[in-house]
C-alpha cells in the first residue's frame, strides 16, 4: 500500500516504477481512501500500541494506492526494496529512504508474511486464495 504521504506528495508514479523495475508483477491495483474504521481494521494487530490512533488518523487522512504484487521470494524482496520502518534507518536507495519523512508517514506498507499477504490482499480485493 502506498500511504497518504507518498500519494499526496506526488510519488505514486515513481514508486510504482521502482516496484516494476525491481521485478514485481502487479496483479491488482486500486486508488482509494480508507475511513477511520477501515484503517483501524487493516491495522487491527496494532490496536493496543500507543501509536494506533495516530496511525489510523494518518492512514485515513488522504488517498492510498493498494496493490497485490507477485514475485518469487516476494515478501523478503519487497521488504528489502522498501527499507526499514523508520526511514532514518532505511538503506540508501530504498523506497522509504527516498520518499518517506517519518516512522508514521513512511510512504509504503508491505505485508510481513505470505499469510498476512493473503489477508491484506483480500482486504482490498477478493479473489486471492493462495500464493
Ligand atoms: P507499517 O509497515 O505500515 O506497519 C505499521 C505502521 O505503524 C508502520 O508501518 C509505521 O508507519 C506505523 N508506526 C507509527 N509509529 C510507529 C512506531 N513507534 N513503531 C512502529 N511502527 C510505527
mmCIF file of C-alpha atoms and ligand atoms in Angstrom:
data_model
loop_
_atom_site.group_PDB
_atom_site.id
_atom_site.type_symbol
_atom_site.label_atom_id
_atom_site.label_comp_id
_atom_site.label_asym_id
_atom_site.label_seq_id
_atom_site.Cartn_x
_atom_site.Cartn_y
_atom_site.Cartn_z
ATOM 1 C CA UNK A 1 0.000 0.000 0.000
ATOM 2 C CA UNK A 2 1.323 3.394 -0.987
ATOM 3 C CA UNK A 3 0.450 5.584 2.003
ATOM 4 C CA UNK A 4 -1.251 9.018 2.050
ATOM 5 C CA UNK A 5 2.031 10.966 2.417
ATOM 6 C CA UNK A 6 3.559 9.460 -0.718
ATOM 7 C CA UNK A 7 0.331 9.805 -2.740
ATOM 8 C CA UNK A 8 -0.201 13.453 -1.745
ATOM 9 C CA UNK A 9 3.467 14.294 -2.345
ATOM 10 C CA UNK A 10 3.189 13.014 -5.936
ATOM 11 C CA UNK A 11 5.449 9.982 -5.517
ATOM 12 C CA UNK A 12 2.980 7.320 -6.676
ATOM 13 C CA UNK A 13 4.330 7.004 -10.231
ATOM 14 C CA UNK A 14 7.976 6.867 -9.155
ATOM 15 C CA UNK A 15 7.210 4.232 -6.522
ATOM 16 C CA UNK A 16 5.240 2.043 -8.953
ATOM 17 C CA UNK A 17 8.062 2.356 -11.494
ATOM 18 C CA UNK A 18 10.586 1.227 -8.879
ATOM 19 C CA UNK A 19 8.397 -1.740 -7.895
ATOM 20 C CA UNK A 20 8.026 -2.892 -11.516
ATOM 21 C CA UNK A 21 11.698 -2.375 -12.386
ATOM 22 C CA UNK A 22 12.615 -4.451 -9.301
ATOM 23 C CA UNK A 23 10.856 -7.449 -10.869
ATOM 24 C CA UNK A 24 7.435 -7.381 -9.233
ATOM 25 C CA UNK A 25 4.329 -8.063 -11.307
ATOM 26 C CA UNK A 26 1.250 -6.021 -10.369
ATOM 27 C CA UNK A 27 -1.739 -8.370 -10.313
ATOM 28 C CA UNK A 28 -4.269 -5.942 -8.756
ATOM 29 C CA UNK A 29 -4.237 -2.202 -8.029
ATOM 30 C CA UNK A 30 -6.712 0.273 -6.563
ATOM 31 C CA UNK A 31 -6.676 4.023 -5.783
ATOM 32 C CA UNK A 32 -8.944 4.565 -2.794
ATOM 33 C CA UNK A 33 -9.285 6.180 0.615
ATOM 34 C CA UNK A 34 -9.600 4.386 3.940
ATOM 35 C CA UNK A 35 -12.138 5.515 6.533
ATOM 36 C CA UNK A 36 -11.010 5.530 10.173
ATOM 37 C CA UNK A 37 -12.960 2.305 10.596
ATOM 38 C CA UNK A 38 -11.301 0.521 7.649
ATOM 39 C CA UNK A 39 -7.834 1.808 8.584
ATOM 40 C CA UNK A 40 -8.416 0.507 12.113
ATOM 41 C CA UNK A 41 -9.425 -2.901 10.782
ATOM 42 C CA UNK A 42 -6.419 -3.058 8.450
ATOM 43 C CA UNK A 43 -4.057 -2.356 11.358
ATOM 44 C CA UNK A 44 -6.064 -4.329 13.936
ATOM 45 C CA UNK A 45 -2.908 -6.138 15.079
ATOM 46 C CA UNK A 46 -1.566 -2.775 16.353
ATOM 47 C CA UNK A 47 -4.774 -1.790 18.219
ATOM 48 C CA UNK A 48 -3.098 -1.926 21.652
ATOM 49 C CA UNK A 49 0.003 0.024 20.575
ATOM 50 C CA UNK A 50 0.421 3.634 21.743
ATOM 51 C CA UNK A 51 0.715 4.845 18.145
ATOM 52 C CA UNK A 52 -2.548 3.179 16.968
ATOM 53 C CA UNK A 53 -4.798 6.268 16.991
ATOM 54 C CA UNK A 54 -2.228 8.438 15.200
ATOM 55 C CA UNK A 55 -1.666 5.637 12.683
ATOM 56 C CA UNK A 56 -5.393 5.362 11.950
ATOM 57 C CA UNK A 57 -5.771 9.158 11.687
ATOM 58 C CA UNK A 58 -2.838 9.339 9.296
ATOM 59 C CA UNK A 59 -3.879 6.355 7.176
ATOM 60 C CA UNK A 60 -7.376 7.809 6.715
ATOM 61 C CA UNK A 61 -6.102 11.352 6.026
ATOM 62 C CA UNK A 62 -5.961 11.006 2.222
ATOM 63 C CA UNK A 63 -5.998 8.604 -0.718
ATOM 64 C CA UNK A 64 -3.827 5.491 -0.833
ATOM 65 C CA UNK A 65 -2.905 3.014 -3.561
ATOM 66 C CA UNK A 66 -3.383 -0.659 -2.684
ATOM 67 C CA UNK A 67 -1.727 -3.312 -4.824
ATOM 68 C CA UNK A 68 -1.157 -7.035 -4.916
ATOM 69 C CA UNK A 69 2.274 -7.995 -6.225
ATOM 70 C CA UNK A 70 3.767 -11.250 -7.443
ATOM 71 C CA UNK A 71 7.401 -12.354 -7.478
ATOM 72 C CA UNK A 72 9.480 -15.292 -6.298
ATOM 73 C CA UNK A 73 10.514 -14.568 -2.707
ATOM 74 C CA UNK A 74 8.193 -11.536 -2.816
ATOM 75 C CA UNK A 75 7.828 -10.847 0.919
ATOM 76 C CA UNK A 76 11.536 -10.707 1.663
ATOM 77 C CA UNK A 77 12.464 -8.928 -1.584
ATOM 78 C CA UNK A 78 9.737 -6.312 -1.131
ATOM 79 C CA UNK A 79 10.823 -5.599 2.416
ATOM 80 C CA UNK A 80 14.366 -5.060 1.120
ATOM 81 C CA UNK A 81 13.029 -2.747 -1.592
ATOM 82 C CA UNK A 82 11.014 -0.605 0.841
ATOM 83 C CA UNK A 83 13.641 -0.448 3.627
ATOM 84 C CA UNK A 84 13.305 -0.183 7.414
ATOM 85 C CA UNK A 85 10.044 1.059 9.009
ATOM 86 C CA UNK A 86 11.905 4.123 10.292
ATOM 87 C CA UNK A 87 13.088 5.991 7.168
ATOM 88 C CA UNK A 88 16.104 7.317 9.132
ATOM 89 C CA UNK A 89 17.283 3.686 9.297
ATOM 90 C CA UNK A 90 16.312 2.708 5.734
ATOM 91 C CA UNK A 91 19.191 1.807 3.401
ATOM 92 C CA UNK A 92 20.065 4.326 0.659
ATOM 93 C CA UNK A 93 18.002 3.744 -2.481
ATOM 94 C CA UNK A 94 15.113 2.051 -0.689
ATOM 95 C CA UNK A 95 11.618 3.487 -1.171
ATOM 96 C CA UNK A 96 11.406 4.748 2.405
ATOM 97 C CA UNK A 97 14.888 6.247 2.212
ATOM 98 C CA UNK A 98 13.933 8.084 -0.973
ATOM 99 C CA UNK A 99 10.334 9.078 -0.264
ATOM 100 C CA UNK A 100 9.494 8.858 3.459
ATOM 101 C CA UNK A 101 9.738 11.522 6.145
ATOM 102 C CA UNK A 102 8.948 9.813 9.459
ATOM 103 C CA UNK A 103 8.134 6.441 11.033
ATOM 104 C CA UNK A 104 4.431 7.235 10.689
ATOM 105 C CA UNK A 105 4.476 8.910 7.271
ATOM 106 C CA UNK A 106 6.717 6.200 5.862
ATOM 107 C CA UNK A 107 5.424 6.130 2.283
ATOM 108 C CA UNK A 108 4.600 2.459 1.904
ATOM 109 C CA UNK A 109 3.433 -0.696 3.644
ATOM 110 C CA UNK A 110 4.443 -4.246 2.737
ATOM 111 C CA UNK A 111 2.991 -7.491 4.088
ATOM 112 C CA UNK A 112 5.283 -9.245 6.556
ATOM 113 C CA UNK A 113 4.396 -12.876 5.685
ATOM 114 C CA UNK A 114 2.660 -14.928 2.985
ATOM 115 C CA UNK A 115 -0.253 -15.496 5.362
ATOM 116 C CA UNK A 116 -0.707 -11.769 6.001
ATOM 117 C CA UNK A 117 -0.308 -11.045 2.284
ATOM 118 C CA UNK A 118 -3.387 -13.186 1.591
ATOM 119 C CA UNK A 119 -5.341 -11.474 4.387
ATOM 120 C CA UNK A 120 -4.272 -7.993 3.263
ATOM 121 C CA UNK A 121 -4.908 -8.728 -0.444
ATOM 122 C CA UNK A 122 -8.434 -9.822 0.424
ATOM 123 C CA UNK A 123 -8.920 -6.670 2.491
ATOM 124 C CA UNK A 124 -8.862 -4.649 -0.748
ATOM 125 C CA UNK A 125 -9.663 -7.271 -3.392
ATOM 126 C CA UNK A 126 -11.485 -10.540 -3.065
ATOM 127 C CA UNK A 127 -10.134 -13.268 -5.267
ATOM 128 C CA UNK A 128 -6.857 -14.104 -3.510
ATOM 129 C CA UNK A 129 -6.976 -17.561 -2.046
ATOM 130 C CA UNK A 130 -3.459 -18.861 -2.429
ATOM 131 C CA UNK A 131 0.124 -17.848 -3.142
HETATM 132 P P1 LIG B 1 3.681 -0.370 8.536
HETATM 133 O O1 LIG B 1 4.684 -1.266 7.910
HETATM 134 O O2 LIG B 1 2.581 0.118 7.681
HETATM 135 O O3 LIG B 1 3.048 -1.110 9.812
HETATM 136 C C1 LIG B 1 2.558 -0.408 10.961
HETATM 137 C C2 LIG B 1 2.856 1.045 10.913
HETATM 138 O O4 LIG B 1 2.752 1.750 12.123
HETATM 139 C C3 LIG B 1 4.292 1.245 10.483
HETATM 140 O O5 LIG B 1 4.450 0.893 9.125
HETATM 141 C C4 LIG B 1 4.503 2.711 10.826
HETATM 142 O O6 LIG B 1 4.204 3.584 9.763
HETATM 143 C C5 LIG B 1 3.494 2.966 11.947
HETATM 144 N N1 LIG B 1 4.156 3.394 13.172
HETATM 145 C C6 LIG B 1 3.963 4.574 13.775
HETATM 146 N N2 LIG B 1 4.693 4.667 14.879
HETATM 147 C C7 LIG B 1 5.390 3.513 14.986
HETATM 148 C C8 LIG B 1 6.337 3.007 15.937
HETATM 149 N N3 LIG B 1 6.729 3.712 17.002
HETATM 150 N N4 LIG B 1 6.846 1.766 15.700
HETATM 151 C C9 LIG B 1 6.445 1.026 14.621
HETATM 152 N N5 LIG B 1 5.548 1.473 13.710
HETATM 153 C C10 LIG B 1 5.036 2.697 13.895
#
